[in-house]
Short mmCIF file of C-alpha atoms and ligand atoms in Angstrom, two decimals:
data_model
loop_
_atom_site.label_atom_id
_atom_site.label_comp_id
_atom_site.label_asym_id
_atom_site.label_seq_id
_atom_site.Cartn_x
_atom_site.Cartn_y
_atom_site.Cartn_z
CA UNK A 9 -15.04 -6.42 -10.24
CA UNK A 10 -11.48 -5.79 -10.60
CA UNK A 11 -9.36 -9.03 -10.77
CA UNK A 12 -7.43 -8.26 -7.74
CA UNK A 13 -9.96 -8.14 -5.00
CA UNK A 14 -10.28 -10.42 -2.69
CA UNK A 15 -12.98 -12.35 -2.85
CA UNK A 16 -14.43 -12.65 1.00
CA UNK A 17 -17.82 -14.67 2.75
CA UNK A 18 -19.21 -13.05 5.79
CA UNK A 19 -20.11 -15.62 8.12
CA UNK A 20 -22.52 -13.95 10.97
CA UNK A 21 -24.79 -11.41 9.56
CA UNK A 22 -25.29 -9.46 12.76
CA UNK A 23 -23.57 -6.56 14.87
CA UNK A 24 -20.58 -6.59 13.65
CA UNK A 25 -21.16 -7.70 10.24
CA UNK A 26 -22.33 -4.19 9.58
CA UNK A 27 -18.55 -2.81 10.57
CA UNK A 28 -17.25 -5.36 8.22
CA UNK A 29 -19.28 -5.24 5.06
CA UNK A 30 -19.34 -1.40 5.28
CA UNK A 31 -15.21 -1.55 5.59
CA UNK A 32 -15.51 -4.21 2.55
CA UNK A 33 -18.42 -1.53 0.60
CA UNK A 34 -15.80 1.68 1.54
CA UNK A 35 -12.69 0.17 -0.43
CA UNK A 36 -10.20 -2.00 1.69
CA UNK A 37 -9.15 -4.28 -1.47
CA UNK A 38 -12.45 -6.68 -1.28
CA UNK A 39 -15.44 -8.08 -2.34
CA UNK A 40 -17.93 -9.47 -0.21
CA UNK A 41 -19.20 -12.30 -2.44
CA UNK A 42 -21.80 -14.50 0.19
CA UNK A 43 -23.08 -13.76 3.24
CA UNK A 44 -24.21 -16.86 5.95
CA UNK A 45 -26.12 -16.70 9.15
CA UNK A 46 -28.08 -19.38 10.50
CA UNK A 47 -30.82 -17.00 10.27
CA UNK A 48 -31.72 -16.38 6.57
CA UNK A 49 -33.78 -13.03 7.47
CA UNK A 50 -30.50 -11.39 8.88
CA UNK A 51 -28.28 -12.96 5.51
CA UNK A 52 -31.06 -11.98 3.53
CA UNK A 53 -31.20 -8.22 4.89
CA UNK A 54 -27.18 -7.75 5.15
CA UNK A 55 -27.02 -9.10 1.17
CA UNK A 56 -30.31 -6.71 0.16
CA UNK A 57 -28.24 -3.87 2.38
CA UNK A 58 -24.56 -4.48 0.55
CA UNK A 59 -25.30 -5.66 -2.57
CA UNK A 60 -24.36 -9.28 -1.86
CA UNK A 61 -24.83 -11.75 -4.35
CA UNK A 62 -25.45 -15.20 -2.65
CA UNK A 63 -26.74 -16.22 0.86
CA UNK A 64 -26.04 -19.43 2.70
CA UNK A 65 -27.49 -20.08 5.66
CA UNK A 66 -25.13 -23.17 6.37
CA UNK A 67 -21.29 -22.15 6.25
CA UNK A 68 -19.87 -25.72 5.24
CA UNK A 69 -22.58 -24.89 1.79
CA UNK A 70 -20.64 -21.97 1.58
CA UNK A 71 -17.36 -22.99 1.89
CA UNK A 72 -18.34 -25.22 -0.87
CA UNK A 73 -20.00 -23.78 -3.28
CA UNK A 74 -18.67 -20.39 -3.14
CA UNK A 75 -15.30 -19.64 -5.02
CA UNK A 76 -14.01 -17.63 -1.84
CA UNK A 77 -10.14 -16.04 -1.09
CA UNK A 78 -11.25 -15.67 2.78
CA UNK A 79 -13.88 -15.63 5.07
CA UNK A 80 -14.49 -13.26 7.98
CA UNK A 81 -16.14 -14.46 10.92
CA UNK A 82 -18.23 -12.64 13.14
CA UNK A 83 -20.70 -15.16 14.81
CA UNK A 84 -21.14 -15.52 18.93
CA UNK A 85 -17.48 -16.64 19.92
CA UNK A 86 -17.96 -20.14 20.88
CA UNK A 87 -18.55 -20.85 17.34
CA UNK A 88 -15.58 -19.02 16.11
CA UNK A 89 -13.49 -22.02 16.70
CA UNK A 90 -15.60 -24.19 14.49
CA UNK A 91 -16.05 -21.90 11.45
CA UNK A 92 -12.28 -20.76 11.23
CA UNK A 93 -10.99 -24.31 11.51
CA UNK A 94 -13.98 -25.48 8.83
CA UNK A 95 -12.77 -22.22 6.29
CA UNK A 96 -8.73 -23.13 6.93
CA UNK A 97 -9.01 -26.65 5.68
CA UNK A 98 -10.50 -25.29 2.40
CA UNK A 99 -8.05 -23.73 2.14
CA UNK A 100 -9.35 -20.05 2.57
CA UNK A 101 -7.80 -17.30 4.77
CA UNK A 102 -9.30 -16.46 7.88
CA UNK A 103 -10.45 -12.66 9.80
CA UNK A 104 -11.99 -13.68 13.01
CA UNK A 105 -13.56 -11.74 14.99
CA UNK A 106 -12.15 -11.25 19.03
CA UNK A 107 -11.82 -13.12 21.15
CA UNK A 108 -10.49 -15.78 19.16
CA UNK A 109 -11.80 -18.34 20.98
CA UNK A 110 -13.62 -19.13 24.24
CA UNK A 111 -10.62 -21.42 25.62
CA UNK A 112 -6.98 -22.01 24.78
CA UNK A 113 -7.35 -25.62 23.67
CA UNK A 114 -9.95 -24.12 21.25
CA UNK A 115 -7.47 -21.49 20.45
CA UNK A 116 -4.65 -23.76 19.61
CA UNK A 117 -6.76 -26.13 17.19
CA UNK A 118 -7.29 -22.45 15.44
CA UNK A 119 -3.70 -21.84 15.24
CA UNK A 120 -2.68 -25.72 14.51
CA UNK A 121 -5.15 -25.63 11.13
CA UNK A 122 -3.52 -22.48 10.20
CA UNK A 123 -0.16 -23.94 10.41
CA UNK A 124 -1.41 -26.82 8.70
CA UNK A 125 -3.41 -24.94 5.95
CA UNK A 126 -0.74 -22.76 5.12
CA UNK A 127 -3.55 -20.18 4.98
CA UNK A 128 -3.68 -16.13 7.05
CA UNK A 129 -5.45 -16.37 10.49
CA UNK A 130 -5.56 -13.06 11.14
CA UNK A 131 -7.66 -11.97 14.18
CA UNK A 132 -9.47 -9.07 14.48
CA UNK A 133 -7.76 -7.27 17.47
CA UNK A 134 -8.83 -4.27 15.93
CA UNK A 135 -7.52 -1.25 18.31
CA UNK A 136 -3.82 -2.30 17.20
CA UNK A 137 -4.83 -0.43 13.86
CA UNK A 138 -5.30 3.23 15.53
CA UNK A 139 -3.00 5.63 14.49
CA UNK A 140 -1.72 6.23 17.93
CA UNK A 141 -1.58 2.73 19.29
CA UNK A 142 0.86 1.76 16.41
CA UNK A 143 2.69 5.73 17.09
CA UNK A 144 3.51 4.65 20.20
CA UNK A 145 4.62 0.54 20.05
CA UNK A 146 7.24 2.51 17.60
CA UNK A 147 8.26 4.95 19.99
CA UNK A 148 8.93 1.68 22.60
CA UNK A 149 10.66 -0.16 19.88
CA UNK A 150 12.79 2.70 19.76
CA UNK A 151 13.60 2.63 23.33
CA UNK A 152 11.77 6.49 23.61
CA UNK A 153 10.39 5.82 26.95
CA UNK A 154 13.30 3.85 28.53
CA UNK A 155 13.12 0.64 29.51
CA UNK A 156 9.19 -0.27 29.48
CA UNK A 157 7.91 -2.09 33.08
CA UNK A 158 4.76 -1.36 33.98
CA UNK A 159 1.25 -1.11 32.32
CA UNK A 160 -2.45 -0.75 33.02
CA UNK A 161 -5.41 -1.22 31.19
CA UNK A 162 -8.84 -0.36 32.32
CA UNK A 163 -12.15 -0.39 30.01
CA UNK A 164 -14.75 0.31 32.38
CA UNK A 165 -18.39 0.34 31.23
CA UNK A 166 -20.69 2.20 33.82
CA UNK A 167 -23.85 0.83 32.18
CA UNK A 168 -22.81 -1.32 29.27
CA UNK A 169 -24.18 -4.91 29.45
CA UNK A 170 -24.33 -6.20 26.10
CA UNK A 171 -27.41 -8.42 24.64
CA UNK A 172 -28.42 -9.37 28.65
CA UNK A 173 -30.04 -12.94 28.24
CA UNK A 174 -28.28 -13.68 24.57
CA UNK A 175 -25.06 -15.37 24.15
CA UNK A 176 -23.31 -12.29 25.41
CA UNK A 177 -23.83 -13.17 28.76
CA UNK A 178 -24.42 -17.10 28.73
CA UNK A 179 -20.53 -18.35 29.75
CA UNK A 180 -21.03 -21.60 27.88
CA UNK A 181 -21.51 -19.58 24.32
CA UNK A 182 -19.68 -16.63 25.22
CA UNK A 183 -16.58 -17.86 27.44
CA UNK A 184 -17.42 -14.98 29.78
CA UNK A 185 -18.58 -11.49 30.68
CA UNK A 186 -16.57 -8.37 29.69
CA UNK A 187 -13.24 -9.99 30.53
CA UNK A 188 -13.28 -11.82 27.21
CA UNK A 189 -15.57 -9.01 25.45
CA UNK A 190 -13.85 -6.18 26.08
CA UNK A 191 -11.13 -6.87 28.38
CA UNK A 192 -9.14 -8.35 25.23
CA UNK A 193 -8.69 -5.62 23.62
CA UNK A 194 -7.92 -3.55 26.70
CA UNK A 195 -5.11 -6.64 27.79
CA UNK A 196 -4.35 -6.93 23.96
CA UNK A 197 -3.44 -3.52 23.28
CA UNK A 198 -1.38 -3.05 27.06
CA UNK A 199 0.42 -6.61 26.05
CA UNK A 200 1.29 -5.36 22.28
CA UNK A 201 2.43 -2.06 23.30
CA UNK A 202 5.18 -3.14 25.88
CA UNK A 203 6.39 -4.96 22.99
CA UNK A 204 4.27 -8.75 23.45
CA UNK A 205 6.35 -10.25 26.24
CA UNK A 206 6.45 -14.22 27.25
CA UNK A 207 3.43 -14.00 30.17
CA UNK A 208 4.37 -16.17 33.08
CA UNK A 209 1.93 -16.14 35.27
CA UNK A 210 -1.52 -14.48 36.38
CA UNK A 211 -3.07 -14.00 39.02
CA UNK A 212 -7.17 -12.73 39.24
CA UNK A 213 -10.59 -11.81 40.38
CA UNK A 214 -14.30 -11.45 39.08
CA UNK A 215 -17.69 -10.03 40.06
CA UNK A 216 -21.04 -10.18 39.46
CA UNK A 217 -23.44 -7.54 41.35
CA UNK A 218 -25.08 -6.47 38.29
CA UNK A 219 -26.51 -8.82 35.83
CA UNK A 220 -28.44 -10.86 37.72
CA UNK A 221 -30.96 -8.14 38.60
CA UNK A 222 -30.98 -6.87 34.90
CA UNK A 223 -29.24 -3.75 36.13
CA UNK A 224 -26.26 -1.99 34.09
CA UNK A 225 -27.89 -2.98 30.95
CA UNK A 226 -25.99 -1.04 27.74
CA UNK A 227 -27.11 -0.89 24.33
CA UNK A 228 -25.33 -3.34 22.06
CA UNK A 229 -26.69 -6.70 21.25
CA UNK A 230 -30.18 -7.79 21.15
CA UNK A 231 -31.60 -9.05 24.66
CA UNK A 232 -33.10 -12.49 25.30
CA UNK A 233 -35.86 -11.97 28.54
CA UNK A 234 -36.25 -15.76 28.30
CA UNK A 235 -32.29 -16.33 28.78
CA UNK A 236 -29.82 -16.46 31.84
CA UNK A 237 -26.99 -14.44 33.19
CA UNK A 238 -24.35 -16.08 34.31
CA UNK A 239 -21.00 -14.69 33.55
CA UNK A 240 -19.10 -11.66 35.43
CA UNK A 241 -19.65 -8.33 35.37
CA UNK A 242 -16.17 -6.82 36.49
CA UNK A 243 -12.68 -9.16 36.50
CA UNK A 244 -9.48 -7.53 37.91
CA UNK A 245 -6.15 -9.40 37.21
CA UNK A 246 -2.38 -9.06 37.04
CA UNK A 247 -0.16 -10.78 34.80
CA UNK A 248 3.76 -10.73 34.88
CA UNK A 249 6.14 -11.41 31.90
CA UNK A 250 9.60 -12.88 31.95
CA UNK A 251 11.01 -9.68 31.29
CA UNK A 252 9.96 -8.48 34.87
CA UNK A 253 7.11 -6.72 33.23
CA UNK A 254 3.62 -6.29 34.10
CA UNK A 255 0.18 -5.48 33.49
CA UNK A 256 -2.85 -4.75 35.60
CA UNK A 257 -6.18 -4.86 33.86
CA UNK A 258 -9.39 -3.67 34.93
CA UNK A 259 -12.63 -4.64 32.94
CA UNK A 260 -16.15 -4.04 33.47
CA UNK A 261 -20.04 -3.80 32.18
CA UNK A 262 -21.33 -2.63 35.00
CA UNK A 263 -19.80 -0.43 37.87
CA UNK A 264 -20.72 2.33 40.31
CA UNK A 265 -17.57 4.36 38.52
CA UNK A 266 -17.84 6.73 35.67
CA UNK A 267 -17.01 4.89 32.53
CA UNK A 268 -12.79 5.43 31.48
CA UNK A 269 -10.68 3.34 28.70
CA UNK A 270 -6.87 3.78 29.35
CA UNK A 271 -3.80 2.31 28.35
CA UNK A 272 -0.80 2.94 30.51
CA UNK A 273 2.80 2.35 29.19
CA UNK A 274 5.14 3.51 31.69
CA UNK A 275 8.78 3.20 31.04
CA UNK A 276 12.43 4.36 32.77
CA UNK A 277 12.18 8.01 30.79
CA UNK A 278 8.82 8.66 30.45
CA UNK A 279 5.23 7.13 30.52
CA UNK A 280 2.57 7.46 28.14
CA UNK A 281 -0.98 7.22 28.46
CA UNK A 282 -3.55 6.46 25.63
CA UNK A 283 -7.46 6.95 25.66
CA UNK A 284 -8.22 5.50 22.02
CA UNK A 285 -9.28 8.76 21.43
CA UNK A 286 -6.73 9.74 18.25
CA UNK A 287 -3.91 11.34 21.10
CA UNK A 288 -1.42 9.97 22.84
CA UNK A 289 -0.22 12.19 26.12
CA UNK A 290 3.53 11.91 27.34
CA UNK A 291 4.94 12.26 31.35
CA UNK A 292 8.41 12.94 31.50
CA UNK A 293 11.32 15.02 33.62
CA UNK A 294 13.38 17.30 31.93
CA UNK A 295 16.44 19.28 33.60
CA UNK A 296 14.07 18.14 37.19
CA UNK A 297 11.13 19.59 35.52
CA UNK A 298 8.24 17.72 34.42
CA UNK A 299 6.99 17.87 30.85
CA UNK A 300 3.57 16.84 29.74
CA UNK A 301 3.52 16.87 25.65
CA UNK A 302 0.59 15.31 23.64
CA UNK A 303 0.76 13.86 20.03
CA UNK A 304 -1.76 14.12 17.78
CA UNK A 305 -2.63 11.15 15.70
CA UNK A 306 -4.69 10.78 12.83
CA UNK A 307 -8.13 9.42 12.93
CA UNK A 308 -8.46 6.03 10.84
CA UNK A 309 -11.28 3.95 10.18
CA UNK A 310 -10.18 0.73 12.21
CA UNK A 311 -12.30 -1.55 10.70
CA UNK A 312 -11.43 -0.48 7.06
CA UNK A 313 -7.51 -0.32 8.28
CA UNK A 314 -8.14 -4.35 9.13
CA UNK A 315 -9.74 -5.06 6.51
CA UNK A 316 -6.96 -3.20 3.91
CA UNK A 317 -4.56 -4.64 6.10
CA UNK A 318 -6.13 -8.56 5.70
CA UNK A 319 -6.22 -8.37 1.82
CA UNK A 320 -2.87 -7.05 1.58
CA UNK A 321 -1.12 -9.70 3.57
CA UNK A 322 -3.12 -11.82 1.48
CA UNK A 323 -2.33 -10.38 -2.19
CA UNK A 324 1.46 -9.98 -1.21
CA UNK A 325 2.14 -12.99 1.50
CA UNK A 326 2.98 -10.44 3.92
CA UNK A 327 2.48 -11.49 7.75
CA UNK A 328 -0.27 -10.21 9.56
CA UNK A 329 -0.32 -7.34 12.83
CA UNK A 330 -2.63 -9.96 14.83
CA UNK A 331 -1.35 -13.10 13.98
CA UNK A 332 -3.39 -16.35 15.58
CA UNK A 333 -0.35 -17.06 17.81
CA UNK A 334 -0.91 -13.40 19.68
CA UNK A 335 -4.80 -14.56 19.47
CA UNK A 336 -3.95 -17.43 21.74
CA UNK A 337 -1.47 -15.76 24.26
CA UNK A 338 -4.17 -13.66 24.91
CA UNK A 339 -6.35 -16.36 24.75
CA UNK A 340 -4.00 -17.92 27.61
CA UNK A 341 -4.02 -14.71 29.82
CA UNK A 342 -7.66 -14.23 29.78
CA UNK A 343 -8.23 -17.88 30.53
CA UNK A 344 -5.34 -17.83 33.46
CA UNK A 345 -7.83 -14.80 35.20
CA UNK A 346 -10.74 -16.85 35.04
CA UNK A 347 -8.73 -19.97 36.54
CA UNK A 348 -7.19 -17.99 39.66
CA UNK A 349 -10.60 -16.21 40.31
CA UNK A 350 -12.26 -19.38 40.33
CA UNK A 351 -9.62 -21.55 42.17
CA UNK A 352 -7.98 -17.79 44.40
CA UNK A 353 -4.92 -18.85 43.36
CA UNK A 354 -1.97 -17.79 41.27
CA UNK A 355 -1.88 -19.59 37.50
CA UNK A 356 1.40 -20.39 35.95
CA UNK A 357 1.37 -20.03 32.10
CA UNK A 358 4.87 -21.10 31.66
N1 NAD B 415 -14.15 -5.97 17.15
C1 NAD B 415 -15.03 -5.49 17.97
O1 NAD B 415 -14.83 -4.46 18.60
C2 NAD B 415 -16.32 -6.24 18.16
C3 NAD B 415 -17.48 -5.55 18.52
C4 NAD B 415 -18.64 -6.30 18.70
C5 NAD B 415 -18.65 -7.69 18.53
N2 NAD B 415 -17.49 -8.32 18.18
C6 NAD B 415 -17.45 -9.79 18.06
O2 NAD B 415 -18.17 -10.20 16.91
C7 NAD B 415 -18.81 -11.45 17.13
C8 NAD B 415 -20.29 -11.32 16.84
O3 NAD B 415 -20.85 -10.32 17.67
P1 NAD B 415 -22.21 -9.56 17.27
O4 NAD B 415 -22.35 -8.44 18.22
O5 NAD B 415 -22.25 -9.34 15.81
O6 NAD B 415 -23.26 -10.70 17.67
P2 NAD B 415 -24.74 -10.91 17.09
O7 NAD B 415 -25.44 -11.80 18.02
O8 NAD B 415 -25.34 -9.55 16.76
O9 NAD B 415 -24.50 -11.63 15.69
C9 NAD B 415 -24.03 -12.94 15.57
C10 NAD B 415 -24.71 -13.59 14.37
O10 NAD B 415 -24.13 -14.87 14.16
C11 NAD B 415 -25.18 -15.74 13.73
N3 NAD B 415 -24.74 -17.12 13.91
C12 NAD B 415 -24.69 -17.88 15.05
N4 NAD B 415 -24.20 -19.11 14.80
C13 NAD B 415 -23.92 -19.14 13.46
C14 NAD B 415 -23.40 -20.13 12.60
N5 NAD B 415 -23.04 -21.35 13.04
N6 NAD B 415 -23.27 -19.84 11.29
C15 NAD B 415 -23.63 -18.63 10.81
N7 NAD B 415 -24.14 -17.62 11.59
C16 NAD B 415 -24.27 -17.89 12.90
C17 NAD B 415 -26.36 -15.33 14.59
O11 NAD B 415 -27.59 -15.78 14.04
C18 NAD B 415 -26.22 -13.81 14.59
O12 NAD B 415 -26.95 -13.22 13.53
C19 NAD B 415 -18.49 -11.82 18.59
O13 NAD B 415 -17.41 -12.70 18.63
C20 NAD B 415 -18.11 -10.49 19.23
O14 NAD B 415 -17.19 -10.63 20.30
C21 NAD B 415 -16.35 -7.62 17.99
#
């Protein structure tokens, strides 16, 4: 093993461990040392898979015994807070998985160990890492599209239910349907590209008309008949910045639309609109004429970009693209949705 890789534990040895470990196996400047899941059979399967030497199927063992740079965790997200907060007092750098947490006072112990471990919490807001999402924050930074004020972000699932029964769709484990699944990478990605304003307030809505009947169900995740439904299964919501900004956001699982992921940026001189499919397509007015232009990005393997990106900041003390403290504003935002759809009213974050 060459001297310079960093030396990682995968905590979870599901889903999305496979992303990870095969980003890790592909050559992003790691080595996955131990794998942990409460269930040995999955730790034992993901170690036979990617040549893993030790399994743990406790992660405070692990965090012991090991001799670990980082850990990477990728368990059901009410347990992220535990884990990263566990790993960042022994002092090892942290990659969790989205959403950071299932609540902002969960999110801000997360941040607060950080601060106090002196160690990375990176989070893995993985979309920031396309090609074309990073293309175009540039292009705002440099003021291309005029003065930014409006976006909208809708990842809409026609069928898509994930794991119906499992902790995907129990709110206590999971903090919520596919507001906090999916919708933070939707509001993540609108929020970084108008350059991360200061959100002031938010105002919301959810639905459920599918997942009670066990209708919209999707493929991801492994479903639990004997479990419970009990989160939403489409959440509107508008948030406004102190800039004057905004975003809308549109999220579902389940909906009688066909399925669409866009990211709106529109600005003074032109708008642009991104699909996450490698493009991003310009609207603009030239001499009273207006100009559609695409630009062609280059596809990248996001998770391997993360990970490459992780063991970098770690190796050279370099800050991180999805820092803890963007975690938790979007952490807030999401949380401010579910508050004003639950109480109808508007949420001040500031
Ligand atoms: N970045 C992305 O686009 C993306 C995609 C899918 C999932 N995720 C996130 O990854 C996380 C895991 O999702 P998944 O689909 O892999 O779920 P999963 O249910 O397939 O896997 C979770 C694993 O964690 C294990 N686990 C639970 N508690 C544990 C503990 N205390 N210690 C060790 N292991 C424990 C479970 O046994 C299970 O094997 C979630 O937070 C999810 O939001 C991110």
């Amino acid at each position: 093993m060459a001297k310079d890789l960093v030396r990682i534990g995968m905590v979870g040895a599901g889903s999305i461990s496979e992303s990870h470990l095969a980003a890790a196996r592909d050559g992003a400047g790691a080595k996955v040392v131990a794998v942990c899941d409460i269930i040995e059979e999955r730790a034992r399967r993901r170690a036979a898979e990617f040549n893993i030497p030790e399994v743990y199927t406790d992660h405070r063992r692990m965090l012991e015994e090991s001799d670990l740079d980082a850990v990477i965790v990728g368990v059901p997200n009410n347990v992220h807070h535990e884990i990263t907060v566990n790993a960042l007092k022994a002092g090892k750098h942290v990659l969790c998985e989205k959403p950071m947490a299932i609540n902002t006072a969960a999110g801000e112990q997360m941040v607060a160990a950080a601060k106090e471990s002196g160690k990375i919490l990176m989070v893995g807001l993985v979309n920031r890492m396309r090609s074309e999402v990073q293309t175009l924050r540039a292009m705002v930074d440099r003021n291309e599209l005029g003065k930014v004020y409006y976006a909208k972000a809708m990842m809409i699932r026609r069928k898509g239910i994930p794991g119906w029964g499992s902790w995907f769709t129990r709110k206590e484990e999971s903090g919520g349907g596919p507001l906090i699944d999916i919708g933070v990478h939707a509001l993540d990605l609108a929020w970084f590209l108008i350059g991360c304003p200061k959100p002031v307030s938010v105002t919301g809505h959810t639905y459920t008309a599918f997942g009670p009947d066990r209708r919209g169900l999707g493929s991801w995740g492994i479903p639990d008949w004997t479990g419970y439904y009990d989160v939403e299964d489409l959440a509107v919501g508008m948030i406004r910045f102190e800039n004057g900004a905004a975003i809308n956001l549109e999220v579902s699982w389940a909906l009688n639309m066909p399925p669409e992921t866009r990211i709106n940026v529109i600005g003074e001189k032109a708008g642009a609109l991104c699909t996450l499919d490698g493009n991003v397509r310009f609207f603009s007015e030239v001499d009273g004429e207006l100009v559609d232009t695409t630009r062609q990005g280059s596809k990248v393997s996001i998770f391997q970009a993360q990970l490459r990106h992780f063991t970098d900041a770690i190796r050279e003390g370099k800050p991180v693209l999805t820092p803890g403290e963007h975690g938790l504003t979007v952490t807030r935002m999401l949380d401010g949705i579910y508050e004003s759809a639950a109480t109808g009213k508007e949420v001040r974050l500031d």
